[in-house]
């Protein structure tokens, strides 16, 4: 029986729908398109921050150094960088529906500690019974310990859970642990896959 739904955050609960602000900074800094995104979400500093090895100031200083960005511009850059992100309201409606049906819900994300504050700011914290962030654990998906941590927080067995992530390797990691897993491409696909699972496994 399915007892819990576990969601990734970036790319699932919140998605980047407008990349123009990021490209504007690439242009402003005379860098190739995509440079800002690689510095923020594709660097060694990002990896270390997700593991809890870099604090917020050190992380943004590393991003600034990679981009040749003056330190006093970091707040403006960070604000603009995330300004194209949007909450997936349709998916949150699905979470509300499943909670009314008795399912437990959680977030499992590879991210910095500041994600918890962002979730509170979006007003969706009360929709989740547990929020598990890699920087608090010191391990990242698809490490088995990350999945074990969220399962323990929800007090469910792997086969009683469904995990949704936009990264194929994290989906495969969840399946290796014994969880049901769905690769997020769009809301309709997730809803259809969940409906099938809930019919097959019960809820």
mmCIF file of C-alpha atoms in Angstrom:
data_model
loop_
_atom_site.group_PDB
_atom_site.id
_atom_site.type_symbol
_atom_site.label_atom_id
_atom_site.label_comp_id
_atom_site.label_asym_id
_atom_site.label_seq_id
_atom_site.Cartn_x
_atom_site.Cartn_y
_atom_site.Cartn_z
ATOM 1 C CA UNK A 1 0.000 0.000 0.000
ATOM 2 C CA UNK A 2 1.240 3.485 -0.869
ATOM 3 C CA UNK A 3 1.464 5.611 2.266
ATOM 4 C CA UNK A 4 3.747 8.478 1.257
ATOM 5 C CA UNK A 5 4.647 10.835 -1.585
ATOM 6 C CA UNK A 6 8.160 12.300 -1.632
ATOM 7 C CA UNK A 7 9.059 15.152 -3.973
ATOM 8 C CA UNK A 8 12.260 16.761 -5.151
ATOM 9 C CA UNK A 9 12.257 20.557 -4.893
ATOM 10 C CA UNK A 10 14.123 22.223 -7.757
ATOM 11 C CA UNK A 11 12.658 21.316 -11.126
ATOM 12 C CA UNK A 12 9.575 19.754 -9.526
ATOM 13 C CA UNK A 13 8.022 21.912 -6.777
ATOM 14 C CA UNK A 14 9.689 25.035 -8.148
ATOM 15 C CA UNK A 15 10.669 25.319 -11.800
ATOM 16 C CA UNK A 16 12.602 27.937 -13.735
ATOM 17 C CA UNK A 17 10.151 29.286 -16.306
ATOM 18 C CA UNK A 18 12.003 32.450 -17.321
ATOM 19 C CA UNK A 19 15.732 32.228 -18.027
ATOM 20 C CA UNK A 20 15.999 35.803 -19.306
ATOM 21 C CA UNK A 21 17.319 37.259 -16.003
ATOM 22 C CA UNK A 22 20.145 34.702 -15.982
ATOM 23 C CA UNK A 23 21.049 35.368 -19.601
ATOM 24 C CA UNK A 24 20.968 39.114 -18.874
ATOM 25 C CA UNK A 25 23.739 38.624 -16.315
ATOM 26 C CA UNK A 26 25.737 36.523 -18.808
ATOM 27 C CA UNK A 27 25.505 39.440 -21.231
ATOM 28 C CA UNK A 28 26.297 42.026 -18.568
ATOM 29 C CA UNK A 29 29.433 40.121 -17.559
ATOM 30 C CA UNK A 30 30.441 39.467 -21.195
ATOM 31 C CA UNK A 31 30.210 35.708 -20.674
ATOM 32 C CA UNK A 32 28.793 32.955 -22.898
ATOM 33 C CA UNK A 33 25.089 32.131 -22.400
ATOM 34 C CA UNK A 34 24.652 29.678 -19.536
ATOM 35 C CA UNK A 35 27.706 30.849 -17.600
ATOM 36 C CA UNK A 36 25.673 32.137 -14.642
ATOM 37 C CA UNK A 37 23.770 28.886 -14.366
ATOM 38 C CA UNK A 38 26.934 26.801 -14.518
ATOM 39 C CA UNK A 39 28.521 28.884 -11.751
ATOM 40 C CA UNK A 40 25.462 28.691 -9.480
ATOM 41 C CA UNK A 41 24.284 25.135 -10.126
ATOM 42 C CA UNK A 42 27.095 23.347 -11.925
ATOM 43 C CA UNK A 43 30.265 24.095 -9.998
ATOM 44 C CA UNK A 44 32.320 22.356 -7.343
ATOM 45 C CA UNK A 45 31.200 25.088 -4.936
ATOM 46 C CA UNK A 46 27.581 24.047 -5.554
ATOM 47 C CA UNK A 47 28.454 20.432 -4.840
ATOM 48 C CA UNK A 48 30.224 21.371 -1.611
ATOM 49 C CA UNK A 49 27.357 23.628 -0.512
ATOM 50 C CA UNK A 50 24.849 20.824 -1.059
ATOM 51 C CA UNK A 51 26.933 18.584 1.176
ATOM 52 C CA UNK A 52 27.046 21.221 3.892
ATOM 53 C CA UNK A 53 30.770 21.866 3.444
ATOM 54 C CA UNK A 54 30.415 25.545 2.434
ATOM 55 C CA UNK A 55 28.386 28.161 4.250
ATOM 56 C CA UNK A 56 26.215 30.595 2.307
ATOM 57 C CA UNK A 57 28.746 33.423 2.209
ATOM 58 C CA UNK A 58 31.574 31.176 1.023
ATOM 59 C CA UNK A 59 29.331 29.653 -1.640
ATOM 60 C CA UNK A 60 28.283 33.003 -3.122
ATOM 61 C CA UNK A 61 31.852 34.295 -2.955
ATOM 62 C CA UNK A 62 32.925 31.264 -4.988
ATOM 63 C CA UNK A 63 30.148 31.945 -7.522
ATOM 64 C CA UNK A 64 31.229 35.582 -7.768
ATOM 65 C CA UNK A 65 34.857 34.599 -8.289
ATOM 66 C CA UNK A 66 33.918 32.158 -11.051
ATOM 67 C CA UNK A 67 31.956 34.842 -12.881
ATOM 68 C CA UNK A 68 34.275 37.771 -12.220
ATOM 69 C CA UNK A 69 31.429 39.405 -10.341
ATOM 70 C CA UNK A 70 32.159 42.189 -7.862
ATOM 71 C CA UNK A 71 31.249 40.999 -4.330
ATOM 72 C CA UNK A 72 28.961 43.980 -3.741
ATOM 73 C CA UNK A 73 26.804 42.805 -6.679
ATOM 74 C CA UNK A 74 26.129 39.363 -5.201
ATOM 75 C CA UNK A 75 22.738 40.300 -3.635
ATOM 76 C CA UNK A 76 21.471 41.766 -6.923
ATOM 77 C CA UNK A 77 22.765 38.794 -8.884
ATOM 78 C CA UNK A 78 21.180 36.242 -6.522
ATOM 79 C CA UNK A 79 17.844 38.078 -6.581
ATOM 80 C CA UNK A 80 17.766 38.213 -10.368
ATOM 81 C CA UNK A 81 19.031 34.661 -10.795
ATOM 82 C CA UNK A 82 16.038 33.169 -8.992
ATOM 83 C CA UNK A 83 13.479 35.710 -10.223
ATOM 84 C CA UNK A 84 12.376 33.449 -13.070
ATOM 85 C CA UNK A 85 11.475 30.575 -10.735
ATOM 86 C CA UNK A 86 7.809 29.753 -10.210
ATOM 87 C CA UNK A 87 5.987 27.578 -7.699
ATOM 88 C CA UNK A 88 4.302 24.585 -9.314
ATOM 89 C CA UNK A 89 0.820 25.422 -8.033
ATOM 90 C CA UNK A 90 -0.841 22.567 -9.912
ATOM 91 C CA UNK A 91 1.418 20.017 -8.273
ATOM 92 C CA UNK A 92 0.777 21.569 -4.867
ATOM 93 C CA UNK A 93 -2.952 21.065 -5.459
ATOM 94 C CA UNK A 94 -2.215 17.394 -6.074
ATOM 95 C CA UNK A 95 -0.237 17.232 -2.828
ATOM 96 C CA UNK A 96 -3.207 18.719 -0.963
ATOM 97 C CA UNK A 97 -5.528 16.151 -2.511
ATOM 98 C CA UNK A 98 -3.286 13.237 -1.576
ATOM 99 C CA UNK A 99 -2.940 14.513 1.984
ATOM 100 C CA UNK A 100 -6.721 14.609 2.263
ATOM 101 C CA UNK A 101 -6.671 10.976 1.186
ATOM 102 C CA UNK A 102 -4.320 10.172 4.063
ATOM 103 C CA UNK A 103 -0.895 10.079 2.397
ATOM 104 C CA UNK A 104 2.140 11.485 4.174
ATOM 105 C CA UNK A 105 4.256 13.891 2.162
ATOM 106 C CA UNK A 106 7.876 15.015 2.187
ATOM 107 C CA UNK A 107 10.535 16.915 0.295
ATOM 108 C CA UNK A 108 13.916 15.311 -0.376
ATOM 109 C CA UNK A 109 16.294 17.775 -2.024
ATOM 110 C CA UNK A 110 19.964 18.198 -2.788
ATOM 111 C CA UNK A 111 20.371 21.814 -1.739
ATOM 112 C CA UNK A 112 21.859 24.343 0.661
ATOM 113 C CA UNK A 113 20.423 24.819 4.190
ATOM 114 C CA UNK A 114 18.704 28.008 2.975
ATOM 115 C CA UNK A 115 16.165 25.856 1.127
ATOM 116 C CA UNK A 116 14.172 25.487 4.354
ATOM 117 C CA UNK A 117 13.727 29.270 4.506
ATOM 118 C CA UNK A 118 12.721 29.381 0.852
ATOM 119 C CA UNK A 119 10.050 26.717 1.444
ATOM 120 C CA UNK A 120 8.658 28.731 4.344
ATOM 121 C CA UNK A 121 8.624 31.851 2.195
ATOM 122 C CA UNK A 122 6.607 30.063 -0.473
ATOM 123 C CA UNK A 123 4.029 29.105 2.140
ATOM 124 C CA UNK A 124 4.096 25.393 1.276
ATOM 125 C CA UNK A 125 5.902 24.104 4.370
ATOM 126 C CA UNK A 126 2.663 22.995 6.067
ATOM 127 C CA UNK A 127 1.939 20.684 3.107
ATOM 128 C CA UNK A 128 4.852 18.432 4.048
ATOM 129 C CA UNK A 129 5.363 16.153 7.040
ATOM 130 C CA UNK A 130 9.134 16.146 6.559
ATOM 131 C CA UNK A 131 11.692 18.286 4.738
ATOM 132 C CA UNK A 132 15.042 16.547 4.244
ATOM 133 C CA UNK A 133 17.902 18.562 2.738
ATOM 134 C CA UNK A 134 21.247 17.084 1.703
ATOM 135 C CA UNK A 135 23.311 19.795 3.401
ATOM 136 C CA UNK A 136 21.819 18.774 6.749
ATOM 137 C CA UNK A 137 22.620 15.105 6.106
ATOM 138 C CA UNK A 138 26.055 15.412 4.546
ATOM 139 C CA UNK A 139 24.964 13.081 1.733
ATOM 140 C CA UNK A 140 23.174 13.654 -1.559
ATOM 141 C CA UNK A 141 20.806 11.714 -3.771
ATOM 142 C CA UNK A 142 21.346 9.156 -5.203
ATOM 143 C CA UNK A 143 23.224 8.017 -2.082
ATOM 144 C CA UNK A 144 21.114 5.408 -0.335
ATOM 145 C CA UNK A 145 21.437 7.232 2.990
ATOM 146 C CA UNK A 146 19.483 10.198 1.599
ATOM 147 C CA UNK A 147 16.479 8.026 0.764
ATOM 148 C CA UNK A 148 16.752 6.137 4.038
ATOM 149 C CA UNK A 149 16.650 9.461 5.918
ATOM 150 C CA UNK A 150 13.375 10.612 4.382
ATOM 151 C CA UNK A 151 11.787 7.179 4.763
ATOM 152 C CA UNK A 152 12.728 7.192 8.447
ATOM 153 C CA UNK A 153 11.313 10.700 8.857
ATOM 154 C CA UNK A 154 7.980 9.516 7.425
ATOM 155 C CA UNK A 155 8.122 6.116 9.166
ATOM 156 C CA UNK A 156 7.345 4.209 5.972
ATOM 157 C CA UNK A 157 8.960 1.288 4.185
ATOM 158 C CA UNK A 158 10.512 1.869 0.742
ATOM 159 C CA UNK A 159 7.717 -0.011 -1.032
ATOM 160 C CA UNK A 160 5.121 2.160 0.699
ATOM 161 C CA UNK A 161 6.472 5.341 -0.890
ATOM 162 C CA UNK A 162 6.516 7.127 -4.235
ATOM 163 C CA UNK A 163 9.420 9.411 -5.110
ATOM 164 C CA UNK A 164 9.276 12.086 -7.840
ATOM 165 C CA UNK A 165 12.407 13.755 -9.238
ATOM 166 C CA UNK A 166 13.402 15.430 -12.502
ATOM 167 C CA UNK A 167 16.887 13.847 -12.505
ATOM 168 C CA UNK A 168 16.917 10.286 -13.941
ATOM 169 C CA UNK A 169 19.832 9.167 -11.752
ATOM 170 C CA UNK A 170 17.944 10.153 -8.601
ATOM 171 C CA UNK A 171 14.874 8.274 -9.826
ATOM 172 C CA UNK A 172 17.004 5.174 -10.413
ATOM 173 C CA UNK A 173 18.595 5.603 -6.986
ATOM 174 C CA UNK A 174 15.152 5.536 -5.371
ATOM 175 C CA UNK A 175 14.209 2.394 -7.285
ATOM 176 C CA UNK A 176 17.428 0.716 -6.168
ATOM 177 C CA UNK A 177 16.356 1.328 -2.560
ATOM 178 C CA UNK A 178 12.975 -0.279 -3.312
ATOM 179 C CA UNK A 179 10.842 2.851 -3.628
ATOM 180 C CA UNK A 180 8.350 3.438 -6.397
ATOM 181 C CA UNK A 181 9.706 6.309 -8.462
ATOM 182 C CA UNK A 182 8.483 8.649 -11.189
ATOM 183 C CA UNK A 183 10.665 10.733 -13.489
ATOM 184 C CA UNK A 184 9.174 14.212 -13.523
ATOM 185 C CA UNK A 185 8.633 15.643 -17.003
ATOM 186 C CA UNK A 186 5.311 17.409 -16.524
ATOM 187 C CA UNK A 187 2.392 17.470 -14.099
ATOM 188 C CA UNK A 188 0.089 15.413 -16.291
ATOM 189 C CA UNK A 189 2.625 12.600 -16.467
ATOM 190 C CA UNK A 190 3.118 12.559 -12.705
ATOM 191 C CA UNK A 191 -0.617 12.552 -12.058
ATOM 192 C CA UNK A 192 -1.195 9.687 -14.498
ATOM 193 C CA UNK A 193 1.664 7.626 -13.055
ATOM 194 C CA UNK A 194 0.471 8.249 -9.505
ATOM 195 C CA UNK A 195 -3.089 7.274 -10.387
ATOM 196 C CA UNK A 196 -1.834 3.987 -11.823
ATOM 197 C CA UNK A 197 0.273 3.253 -8.762
ATOM 198 C CA UNK A 198 -2.516 4.066 -6.322
ATOM 199 C CA UNK A 199 -4.853 1.728 -8.172
ATOM 200 C CA UNK A 200 -2.273 -1.056 -8.411
ATOM 201 C CA UNK A 201 -0.858 -0.721 -4.891
ATOM 202 C CA UNK A 202 -3.764 0.813 -3.018
ATOM 203 C CA UNK A 203 -3.646 3.890 -0.802
#
